[in-house]
């Protein structure tokens, strides 16, 4: 049975159009798109591993080595069953640092561009044979079905189709998503077609050719020749080598790395694929013996590798024949598309970009996309050239062995990434060069039939590749030995050690807490504008800020270090880790090392340990629990506490500190002390940099209320902590201070009360007697002189009574007696009330009062007692002012204080008397004009309100007249929520 070239071409194009439609519809965001993240789709996409080998070549291997063909499936199944310790670490590293290929992984871990380039060249050389295998399978199967068709035409048309698909759905890059969703769903559909075709063919052979299981058993018993008996020799090393290569393929094959890690939607999907892919491979491998036995039973002449086509032809079923051809086309196209896409990315990042960076390109994204599409076309062209010159002359299994044994040389370095931190780039490169050299000499050149160098040394090779597995093990052993030996005798750089710690299973990187040259995210964009261009630099910085959920203007040192790392990660996915690292290192560098800038980045370690919480077990888990316990102890400590590095960066800010300051830890940790609000910055920075270890009863006005704080400092440096820094404890002593004041006031009240009682008793009675005698004297005489004397005596006794009353009032005014009953008071209203009360007296009618206090100026206090203050001050100013003078009251806010000034136009107070005006019974007024207790009472009330009073005279230096009484009281500030740190920090 044969097909015409036109019908075969139409069937091929129809299938490829369906594949294109699936990818296109998915990319457009229709209903198919939500399927991409389903674990089943991801598992099916991993079926790209089962390329032409699974559909055609496995039958040929089964014919030669019996059940040894299963090694191709068992090896990678074992790798996926070991996913928690083998694949998950690579997935974690790749997702964390945007490592999209094995070359990226090697370049990052070994900190070597040469390592990435060597991996790329090794993968490229080995994959050419694998791509040639796919082209040959499609060409041969098409030639079997349509003998009149030119094989070269089929090869060219198939290659062009693959190029177009890879360009359209693989070379595009969405900055919002790192997955090629259309490609993933299309490859999953490919895998499903392969599986269905193989199961259908196996079922048709079992029931159509052998008549069921009984018929198959009867045929096997009657045909027990070695050609039909499926066996597996223990002494045959080929199946061991094939299993090892298959095991390595999970990590080192470019298309498997791409689909397993780069296109992975979530770690949960990999967990499901760890058993889903082995199940898929089991199902697709089950029909292989049936196809082999069916071909032998039907005496198919196509050769074992193409029994799938030959059996369908022999059964005379056009539909089944076409289905198997489509299955082969599907297997070949899927593997070629993904392999070419992955290899093009490796060549771009590790061959093209190190030579030519896109510095002068206007749109880097479009430039990179164009270069990648050119590389895709170039790789397919090289594969086609390899096929036409060498590949078409080799068996499918030979091409597969050449390819798998070549990429096997990458396995030691890949395992070293996870399990051997001591490995370095010198050992890696030397081991790979030795292994690749043996691979080329013993496997590539003999199978290419061009030369046989080993024949010169008496070790002939025959084209049947019977000893290929021996040389595979020899090359790998030499690779491992040289890698280990060179790594042990040579030293690793600090960058390699840091990368090894970041990649090793269970290890944590501990970067140093250093200060960047760029002081803000805006400066990041300016610095990156040189290599990337202004638009791209701004876009990459904004993208990193959005990923870290940081504000557009970021200035905190710790967050800037996180931003720098995230930008490097993003550029690594775009340009490769080596180019990204060099670019970031050159344009976003650190300041020179200083004593205060070499500490460990504790916040980074804390965040990393938090991510590891569910993975730490045993002693590590117990130590982490102990760490969390101590950290929670510090966080919940009832005393405000903060930890500060020697460079002034805040490392810890506990919950009580948040309550005291109104500044959250998220806003301040990682910033410097100078970024705090001014009053906290001045206090903590001065104390941190000072020599004193304790500071007691430091007054600080917070939100209109004075606070008294005790500060304590302890150094953190020591044998177990060499980074330096200090921890600061802040004790809020406000309540204690107020209790002390209450106690002092109570004692004062008691003593003054006793004094007042004594004065009243000792002076009051005689004064009353004198007053009575004076009144009697007025009744006993009409002498004007005596009456005048009696009036003066009564006047003086009344003055004495006034003094006694003022003394009693002074005794009753306790310092801070009503602090707990203070309420917001408007100064303007207090002054108006005082002026109104003074206007009731006839005294001072010619003096004008002016109230210039702002209506919104408020303090926290007792309104009646503040009115008493202003009555005394305004009365004094009135008494000192000339007729027609003006007494002006003004006020303004100054930070956390309210400043009120009472200015008169009087003659002023002599300089030698200014220091005594607040003393009890001291007065500058004329005799019989004042008691000297007014300003003492004012001073007591102002002190009670946590304020101070100051007298300046003369108020007008030009005329040398006037007096200014200045009050400073804590201003009232309404609660407005959490205070945020200032954004004025500069490095």
PDB file of C-alpha atoms in Angstrom, residues 6-248:
ATOM      1  CA  UNK A   6       0.083  15.008  -2.751  1.00  0.00           C
ATOM      2  CA  UNK A   7      -2.134  13.098  -0.308  1.00  0.00           C
ATOM      3  CA  UNK A   8       0.756  12.537   2.084  1.00  0.00           C
ATOM      4  CA  UNK A   9       1.691  16.203   1.909  1.00  0.00           C
ATOM      5  CA  UNK A  10      -1.923  17.224   2.487  1.00  0.00           C
ATOM      6  CA  UNK A  11      -2.190  14.984   5.558  1.00  0.00           C
ATOM      7  CA  UNK A  12       1.072  16.373   6.934  1.00  0.00           C
ATOM      8  CA  UNK A  13       0.014  19.959   6.366  1.00  0.00           C
ATOM      9  CA  UNK A  14      -3.408  19.315   7.886  1.00  0.00           C
ATOM     10  CA  UNK A  15      -1.866  17.962  11.075  1.00  0.00           C
ATOM     11  CA  UNK A  16       0.646  20.802  11.302  1.00  0.00           C
ATOM     12  CA  UNK A  17      -2.149  23.332  10.723  1.00  0.00           C
ATOM     13  CA  UNK A  18      -4.038  21.782  13.648  1.00  0.00           C
ATOM     14  CA  UNK A  19      -0.883  22.107  15.731  1.00  0.00           C
ATOM     15  CA  UNK A  20      -0.506  25.738  14.663  1.00  0.00           C
ATOM     16  CA  UNK A  21      -4.160  26.414  15.487  1.00  0.00           C
ATOM     17  CA  UNK A  22      -3.840  24.995  18.994  1.00  0.00           C
ATOM     18  CA  UNK A  23      -0.798  27.150  19.729  1.00  0.00           C
ATOM     19  CA  UNK A  24      -2.319  30.274  18.170  1.00  0.00           C
ATOM     20  CA  UNK A  25      -5.652  29.948  19.955  1.00  0.00           C
ATOM     21  CA  UNK A  26      -3.836  29.419  23.267  1.00  0.00           C
ATOM     22  CA  UNK A  27      -1.629  32.473  22.749  1.00  0.00           C
ATOM     23  CA  UNK A  28      -4.717  34.590  22.067  1.00  0.00           C
ATOM     24  CA  UNK A  29      -5.977  33.865  25.568  1.00  0.00           C
ATOM     25  CA  UNK A  30      -9.123  31.922  24.821  1.00  0.00           C
ATOM     26  CA  UNK A  31     -10.582  29.042  26.809  1.00  0.00           C
ATOM     27  CA  UNK A  32      -7.651  26.758  25.980  1.00  0.00           C
ATOM     28  CA  UNK A  33      -5.233  28.966  27.907  1.00  0.00           C
ATOM     29  CA  UNK A  34      -6.361  27.932  31.380  1.00  0.00           C
ATOM     30  CA  UNK A  35      -5.567  24.306  30.504  1.00  0.00           C
ATOM     31  CA  UNK A  36      -1.870  25.089  30.194  1.00  0.00           C
ATOM     32  CA  UNK A  37      -1.335  25.227  33.949  1.00  0.00           C
ATOM     33  CA  UNK A  38      -3.064  21.907  34.510  1.00  0.00           C
ATOM     34  CA  UNK A  39      -0.613  19.225  35.750  1.00  0.00           C
ATOM     35  CA  UNK A  40      -1.879  16.776  33.101  1.00  0.00           C
ATOM     36  CA  UNK A  41      -0.948  19.152  30.272  1.00  0.00           C
ATOM     37  CA  UNK A  42       2.461  19.738  31.828  1.00  0.00           C
ATOM     38  CA  UNK A  43       3.016  15.977  32.166  1.00  0.00           C
ATOM     39  CA  UNK A  44       1.995  15.365  28.558  1.00  0.00           C
ATOM     40  CA  UNK A  45       4.331  18.130  27.392  1.00  0.00           C
ATOM     41  CA  UNK A  46       7.195  16.232  29.047  1.00  0.00           C
ATOM     42  CA  UNK A  47       6.346  13.428  26.626  1.00  0.00           C
ATOM     43  CA  UNK A  48       8.496  15.347  24.140  1.00  0.00           C
ATOM     44  CA  UNK A  49      11.245  13.083  25.484  1.00  0.00           C
ATOM     45  CA  UNK A  50       9.589  10.167  23.687  1.00  0.00           C
ATOM     46  CA  UNK A  51      10.440  11.397  20.204  1.00  0.00           C
ATOM     47  CA  UNK A  52      11.139   9.231  17.170  1.00  0.00           C
ATOM     48  CA  UNK A  53      12.892   6.795  19.472  1.00  0.00           C
ATOM     49  CA  UNK A  54       9.602   5.905  21.148  1.00  0.00           C
ATOM     50  CA  UNK A  55       7.651   5.486  17.903  1.00  0.00           C
ATOM     51  CA  UNK A  56      10.222   3.905  15.564  1.00  0.00           C
ATOM     52  CA  UNK A  57      13.707   3.363  17.018  1.00  0.00           C
ATOM     53  CA  UNK A  58      12.596   1.518  20.177  1.00  0.00           C
ATOM     54  CA  UNK A  59      11.320  -1.360  18.014  1.00  0.00           C
ATOM     55  CA  UNK A  60      14.700  -1.593  16.303  1.00  0.00           C
ATOM     56  CA  UNK A  61      16.504  -1.647  19.668  1.00  0.00           C
ATOM     57  CA  UNK A  62      14.088  -4.315  20.899  1.00  0.00           C
ATOM     58  CA  UNK A  63      14.925  -6.437  17.865  1.00  0.00           C
ATOM     59  CA  UNK A  64      18.651  -6.215  18.698  1.00  0.00           C
ATOM     60  CA  UNK A  65      18.712  -6.320  22.505  1.00  0.00           C
ATOM     61  CA  UNK A  66      15.322  -7.574  23.615  1.00  0.00           C
ATOM     62  CA  UNK A  67      13.953  -5.927  26.689  1.00  0.00           C
ATOM     63  CA  UNK A  68      16.995  -3.670  26.781  1.00  0.00           C
ATOM     64  CA  UNK A  69      14.885  -1.072  24.960  1.00  0.00           C
ATOM     65  CA  UNK A  70      13.135  -0.440  28.293  1.00  0.00           C
ATOM     66  CA  UNK A  71      16.315   1.161  29.602  1.00  0.00           C
ATOM     67  CA  UNK A  72      15.442   4.251  27.560  1.00  0.00           C
ATOM     68  CA  UNK A  73      12.276   4.626  29.642  1.00  0.00           C
ATOM     69  CA  UNK A  74      13.484   3.316  32.978  1.00  0.00           C
ATOM     70  CA  UNK A  75      16.380   5.756  33.281  1.00  0.00           C
ATOM     71  CA  UNK A  76      14.354   8.933  32.970  1.00  0.00           C
ATOM     72  CA  UNK A  77      11.539   7.398  35.006  1.00  0.00           C
ATOM     73  CA  UNK A  78      14.030   6.876  37.834  1.00  0.00           C
ATOM     74  CA  UNK A  79      15.154  10.496  37.536  1.00  0.00           C
ATOM     75  CA  UNK A  80      11.576  11.737  37.858  1.00  0.00           C
ATOM     76  CA  UNK A  81      10.833   9.385  40.733  1.00  0.00           C
ATOM     77  CA  UNK A  82      13.833  11.008  42.462  1.00  0.00           C
ATOM     78  CA  UNK A  83      12.448  14.476  41.712  1.00  0.00           C
ATOM     79  CA  UNK A  84      12.498  15.692  45.360  1.00  0.00           C
ATOM     80  CA  UNK A  85      16.278  15.312  45.557  1.00  0.00           C
ATOM     81  CA  UNK A  86      17.257  15.632  41.893  1.00  0.00           C
ATOM     82  CA  UNK A  87      14.841  17.837  39.968  1.00  0.00           C
ATOM     83  CA  UNK A  88      13.290  20.034  42.665  1.00  0.00           C
ATOM     84  CA  UNK A  89      16.643  21.658  43.625  1.00  0.00           C
ATOM     85  CA  UNK A  90      17.297  22.543  39.987  1.00  0.00           C
ATOM     86  CA  UNK A  91      13.752  23.893  39.658  1.00  0.00           C
ATOM     87  CA  UNK A  92      14.271  26.025  42.778  1.00  0.00           C
ATOM     88  CA  UNK A  93      17.553  27.436  41.493  1.00  0.00           C
ATOM     89  CA  UNK A  94      16.224  28.021  37.986  1.00  0.00           C
ATOM     90  CA  UNK A  95      13.091  29.829  39.186  1.00  0.00           C
ATOM     91  CA  UNK A  96      15.011  31.896  41.728  1.00  0.00           C
ATOM     92  CA  UNK A  97      17.670  33.123  39.291  1.00  0.00           C
ATOM     93  CA  UNK A  98      15.829  32.882  35.944  1.00  0.00           C
ATOM     94  CA  UNK A  99      18.162  30.193  34.550  1.00  0.00           C
ATOM     95  CA  UNK A 100      16.386  29.078  31.398  1.00  0.00           C
ATOM     96  CA  UNK A 101      18.900  26.472  30.201  1.00  0.00           C
ATOM     97  CA  UNK A 102      21.597  24.120  31.434  1.00  0.00           C
ATOM     98  CA  UNK A 103      24.215  26.528  30.093  1.00  0.00           C
ATOM     99  CA  UNK A 104      22.715  29.285  32.231  1.00  0.00           C
ATOM    100  CA  UNK A 105      22.811  26.962  35.248  1.00  0.00           C
ATOM    101  CA  UNK A 106      26.499  26.130  34.690  1.00  0.00           C
ATOM    102  CA  UNK A 107      27.450  29.752  34.032  1.00  0.00           C
ATOM    103  CA  UNK A 108      25.721  30.853  37.235  1.00  0.00           C
ATOM    104  CA  UNK A 109      26.967  28.054  39.487  1.00  0.00           C
ATOM    105  CA  UNK A 110      30.582  28.011  38.275  1.00  0.00           C
ATOM    106  CA  UNK A 111      30.700  31.760  37.621  1.00  0.00           C
ATOM    107  CA  UNK A 112      32.220  31.228  34.200  1.00  0.00           C
ATOM    108  CA  UNK A 113      31.131  32.356  30.790  1.00  0.00           C
ATOM    109  CA  UNK A 114      33.429  29.714  29.319  1.00  0.00           C
ATOM    110  CA  UNK A 115      31.509  27.021  31.180  1.00  0.00           C
ATOM    111  CA  UNK A 116      28.239  28.207  29.659  1.00  0.00           C
ATOM    112  CA  UNK A 117      29.788  28.427  26.197  1.00  0.00           C
ATOM    113  CA  UNK A 118      31.297  24.930  26.459  1.00  0.00           C
ATOM    114  CA  UNK A 119      27.944  23.488  27.547  1.00  0.00           C
ATOM    115  CA  UNK A 120      26.304  25.214  24.607  1.00  0.00           C
ATOM    116  CA  UNK A 121      28.810  23.838  22.097  1.00  0.00           C
ATOM    117  CA  UNK A 122      28.604  20.340  23.592  1.00  0.00           C
ATOM    118  CA  UNK A 123      24.805  20.386  23.533  1.00  0.00           C
ATOM    119  CA  UNK A 124      24.750  21.793  20.013  1.00  0.00           C
ATOM    120  CA  UNK A 125      27.099  19.160  18.643  1.00  0.00           C
ATOM    121  CA  UNK A 126      25.240  16.309  20.312  1.00  0.00           C
ATOM    122  CA  UNK A 127      21.758  17.585  19.464  1.00  0.00           C
ATOM    123  CA  UNK A 128      22.597  17.799  15.760  1.00  0.00           C
ATOM    124  CA  UNK A 129      22.607  13.995  15.694  1.00  0.00           C
ATOM    125  CA  UNK A 130      19.283  13.893  17.537  1.00  0.00           C
ATOM    126  CA  UNK A 131      17.735  16.398  15.132  1.00  0.00           C
ATOM    127  CA  UNK A 132      19.101  14.432  12.200  1.00  0.00           C
ATOM    128  CA  UNK A 133      17.445  11.360  13.665  1.00  0.00           C
ATOM    129  CA  UNK A 134      14.051  13.106  13.586  1.00  0.00           C
ATOM    130  CA  UNK A 135      14.538  14.326  10.021  1.00  0.00           C
ATOM    131  CA  UNK A 136      15.629  10.875   8.853  1.00  0.00           C
ATOM    132  CA  UNK A 137      12.649   9.192  10.494  1.00  0.00           C
ATOM    133  CA  UNK A 138      10.134  11.522   8.847  1.00  0.00           C
ATOM    134  CA  UNK A 139      11.904  11.305   5.493  1.00  0.00           C
ATOM    135  CA  UNK A 140      12.163   7.511   5.536  1.00  0.00           C
ATOM    136  CA  UNK A 141       8.572   6.958   6.658  1.00  0.00           C
ATOM    137  CA  UNK A 142       7.325   9.324   3.969  1.00  0.00           C
ATOM    138  CA  UNK A 143       9.454   7.533   1.374  1.00  0.00           C
ATOM    139  CA  UNK A 144       7.985   4.187   2.443  1.00  0.00           C
ATOM    140  CA  UNK A 145       4.438   5.483   2.025  1.00  0.00           C
ATOM    141  CA  UNK A 146       5.140   7.518  -1.124  1.00  0.00           C
ATOM    142  CA  UNK A 147       8.087   5.922  -2.952  1.00  0.00           C
ATOM    143  CA  UNK A 148       7.990   8.453  -5.769  1.00  0.00           C
ATOM    144  CA  UNK A 149       8.611  11.374  -3.383  1.00  0.00           C
ATOM    145  CA  UNK A 150      12.087  12.893  -3.278  1.00  0.00           C
ATOM    146  CA  UNK A 151      13.641  12.374   0.207  1.00  0.00           C
ATOM    147  CA  UNK A 152      15.490  15.662  -0.040  1.00  0.00           C
ATOM    148  CA  UNK A 153      12.266  17.525  -0.703  1.00  0.00           C
ATOM    149  CA  UNK A 154      10.623  15.902   2.291  1.00  0.00           C
ATOM    150  CA  UNK A 155      13.571  16.819   4.521  1.00  0.00           C
ATOM    151  CA  UNK A 156      13.582  20.429   3.366  1.00  0.00           C
ATOM    152  CA  UNK A 157       9.838  20.910   3.675  1.00  0.00           C
ATOM    153  CA  UNK A 158       9.739  19.320   7.126  1.00  0.00           C
ATOM    154  CA  UNK A 159      12.646  21.488   8.311  1.00  0.00           C
ATOM    155  CA  UNK A 160      11.024  24.656   7.002  1.00  0.00           C
ATOM    156  CA  UNK A 161       7.785  23.801   8.812  1.00  0.00           C
ATOM    157  CA  UNK A 162       9.633  23.273  12.082  1.00  0.00           C
ATOM    158  CA  UNK A 163      11.473  26.579  11.642  1.00  0.00           C
ATOM    159  CA  UNK A 164       8.220  28.468  11.085  1.00  0.00           C
ATOM    160  CA  UNK A 165       6.535  26.922  14.121  1.00  0.00           C
ATOM    161  CA  UNK A 166       9.519  27.552  16.425  1.00  0.00           C
ATOM    162  CA  UNK A 167       9.798  31.140  15.228  1.00  0.00           C
ATOM    163  CA  UNK A 168       6.131  31.928  15.699  1.00  0.00           C
ATOM    164  CA  UNK A 169       5.446  30.230  19.017  1.00  0.00           C
ATOM    165  CA  UNK A 170       8.832  29.692  20.605  1.00  0.00           C
ATOM    166  CA  UNK A 171      10.890  32.807  19.882  1.00  0.00           C
ATOM    167  CA  UNK A 172       8.359  35.275  21.281  1.00  0.00           C
ATOM    168  CA  UNK A 173       8.880  36.451  24.854  1.00  0.00           C
ATOM    169  CA  UNK A 174       6.140  37.926  27.012  1.00  0.00           C
ATOM    170  CA  UNK A 175       7.672  40.072  29.750  1.00  0.00           C
ATOM    171  CA  UNK A 176       4.734  39.293  32.006  1.00  0.00           C
ATOM    172  CA  UNK A 177       5.133  35.534  31.657  1.00  0.00           C
ATOM    173  CA  UNK A 178       8.174  33.323  31.217  1.00  0.00           C
ATOM    174  CA  UNK A 179       6.145  30.440  29.708  1.00  0.00           C
ATOM    175  CA  UNK A 180       5.373  29.785  26.057  1.00  0.00           C
ATOM    176  CA  UNK A 181       1.813  28.648  26.690  1.00  0.00           C
ATOM    177  CA  UNK A 182       0.864  27.965  23.093  1.00  0.00           C
ATOM    178  CA  UNK A 183       3.957  25.838  22.591  1.00  0.00           C
ATOM    179  CA  UNK A 184       3.314  23.841  25.782  1.00  0.00           C
ATOM    180  CA  UNK A 185      -0.235  22.929  24.801  1.00  0.00           C
ATOM    181  CA  UNK A 186       0.835  22.042  21.255  1.00  0.00           C
ATOM    182  CA  UNK A 187       3.586  19.706  22.522  1.00  0.00           C
ATOM    183  CA  UNK A 188       1.115  18.126  24.961  1.00  0.00           C
ATOM    184  CA  UNK A 189      -1.209  17.483  22.005  1.00  0.00           C
ATOM    185  CA  UNK A 190       1.726  15.922  20.129  1.00  0.00           C
ATOM    186  CA  UNK A 191       2.394  13.577  23.034  1.00  0.00           C
ATOM    187  CA  UNK A 192      -1.249  12.591  23.215  1.00  0.00           C
ATOM    188  CA  UNK A 193      -1.296  11.776  19.480  1.00  0.00           C
ATOM    189  CA  UNK A 194       1.808   9.565  19.869  1.00  0.00           C
ATOM    190  CA  UNK A 195       0.334   7.698  22.812  1.00  0.00           C
ATOM    191  CA  UNK A 196      -3.027   7.092  21.148  1.00  0.00           C
ATOM    192  CA  UNK A 197      -1.396   5.927  17.908  1.00  0.00           C
ATOM    193  CA  UNK A 198       0.926   3.473  19.676  1.00  0.00           C
ATOM    194  CA  UNK A 199      -1.883   2.023  21.820  1.00  0.00           C
ATOM    195  CA  UNK A 200      -4.202   1.688  18.812  1.00  0.00           C
ATOM    196  CA  UNK A 201      -1.524  -0.081  16.779  1.00  0.00           C
ATOM    197  CA  UNK A 202      -0.682  -2.383  19.671  1.00  0.00           C
ATOM    198  CA  UNK A 203      -4.353  -3.237  20.135  1.00  0.00           C
ATOM    199  CA  UNK A 204      -4.832  -3.922  16.418  1.00  0.00           C
ATOM    200  CA  UNK A 205      -1.798  -6.223  16.355  1.00  0.00           C
ATOM    201  CA  UNK A 206      -2.822  -8.076  19.512  1.00  0.00           C
ATOM    202  CA  UNK A 207      -6.382  -8.744  18.440  1.00  0.00           C
ATOM    203  CA  UNK A 208      -6.147  -8.446  14.632  1.00  0.00           C
ATOM    204  CA  UNK A 209      -2.919 -10.310  13.980  1.00  0.00           C
ATOM    205  CA  UNK A 210      -2.649 -12.709  16.944  1.00  0.00           C
ATOM    206  CA  UNK A 211      -6.305 -12.978  17.884  1.00  0.00           C
ATOM    207  CA  UNK A 212      -5.827 -12.025  21.520  1.00  0.00           C
ATOM    208  CA  UNK A 213      -3.504 -13.054  24.332  1.00  0.00           C
ATOM    209  CA  UNK A 214      -3.937 -16.775  23.748  1.00  0.00           C
ATOM    210  CA  UNK A 215      -3.029 -16.431  20.111  1.00  0.00           C
ATOM    211  CA  UNK A 216       0.029 -14.388  21.006  1.00  0.00           C
ATOM    212  CA  UNK A 217       1.200 -17.004  23.506  1.00  0.00           C
ATOM    213  CA  UNK A 218       0.733 -19.732  20.940  1.00  0.00           C
ATOM    214  CA  UNK A 219       2.708 -17.806  18.340  1.00  0.00           C
ATOM    215  CA  UNK A 220       5.539 -17.131  20.784  1.00  0.00           C
ATOM    216  CA  UNK A 221       5.722 -20.839  21.691  1.00  0.00           C
ATOM    217  CA  UNK A 222       5.843 -21.859  18.064  1.00  0.00           C
ATOM    218  CA  UNK A 223       8.394 -19.200  17.149  1.00  0.00           C
ATOM    219  CA  UNK A 224      11.006 -19.469  19.897  1.00  0.00           C
ATOM    220  CA  UNK A 225      14.004 -18.489  17.805  1.00  0.00           C
ATOM    221  CA  UNK A 226      16.402 -15.835  19.186  1.00  0.00           C
ATOM    222  CA  UNK A 227      15.004 -13.347  16.694  1.00  0.00           C
ATOM    223  CA  UNK A 228      11.549 -13.549  18.242  1.00  0.00           C
ATOM    224  CA  UNK A 229      12.414 -14.209  21.883  1.00  0.00           C
ATOM    225  CA  UNK A 230      12.625 -11.009  23.955  1.00  0.00           C
ATOM    226  CA  UNK A 231      15.486 -11.483  26.436  1.00  0.00           C
ATOM    227  CA  UNK A 232      17.844  -9.319  28.437  1.00  0.00           C
ATOM    228  CA  UNK A 233      21.399 -10.445  29.119  1.00  0.00           C
ATOM    229  CA  UNK A 234      22.835  -9.392  32.453  1.00  0.00           C
ATOM    230  CA  UNK A 235      26.321  -9.286  30.970  1.00  0.00           C
ATOM    231  CA  UNK A 236      25.248  -6.892  28.226  1.00  0.00           C
ATOM    232  CA  UNK A 237      26.436  -3.434  29.267  1.00  0.00           C
ATOM    233  CA  UNK A 238      24.578  -1.561  26.525  1.00  0.00           C
ATOM    234  CA  UNK A 239      21.323  -1.452  28.486  1.00  0.00           C
ATOM    235  CA  UNK A 240      23.179  -0.079  31.525  1.00  0.00           C
ATOM    236  CA  UNK A 241      24.739   2.647  29.428  1.00  0.00           C
ATOM    237  CA  UNK A 242      21.384   3.423  27.809  1.00  0.00           C
ATOM    238  CA  UNK A 243      19.721   3.615  31.227  1.00  0.00           C
ATOM    239  CA  UNK A 244      22.436   5.957  32.512  1.00  0.00           C
ATOM    240  CA  UNK A 245      22.102   8.192  29.443  1.00  0.00           C
ATOM    241  CA  UNK A 246      18.341   8.191  29.821  1.00  0.00           C
ATOM    242  CA  UNK A 247      18.687   9.078  33.513  1.00  0.00           C
ATOM    243  CA  UNK A 248      20.992  11.969  32.619  1.00  0.00           C
TER     244      UNK A 248
END
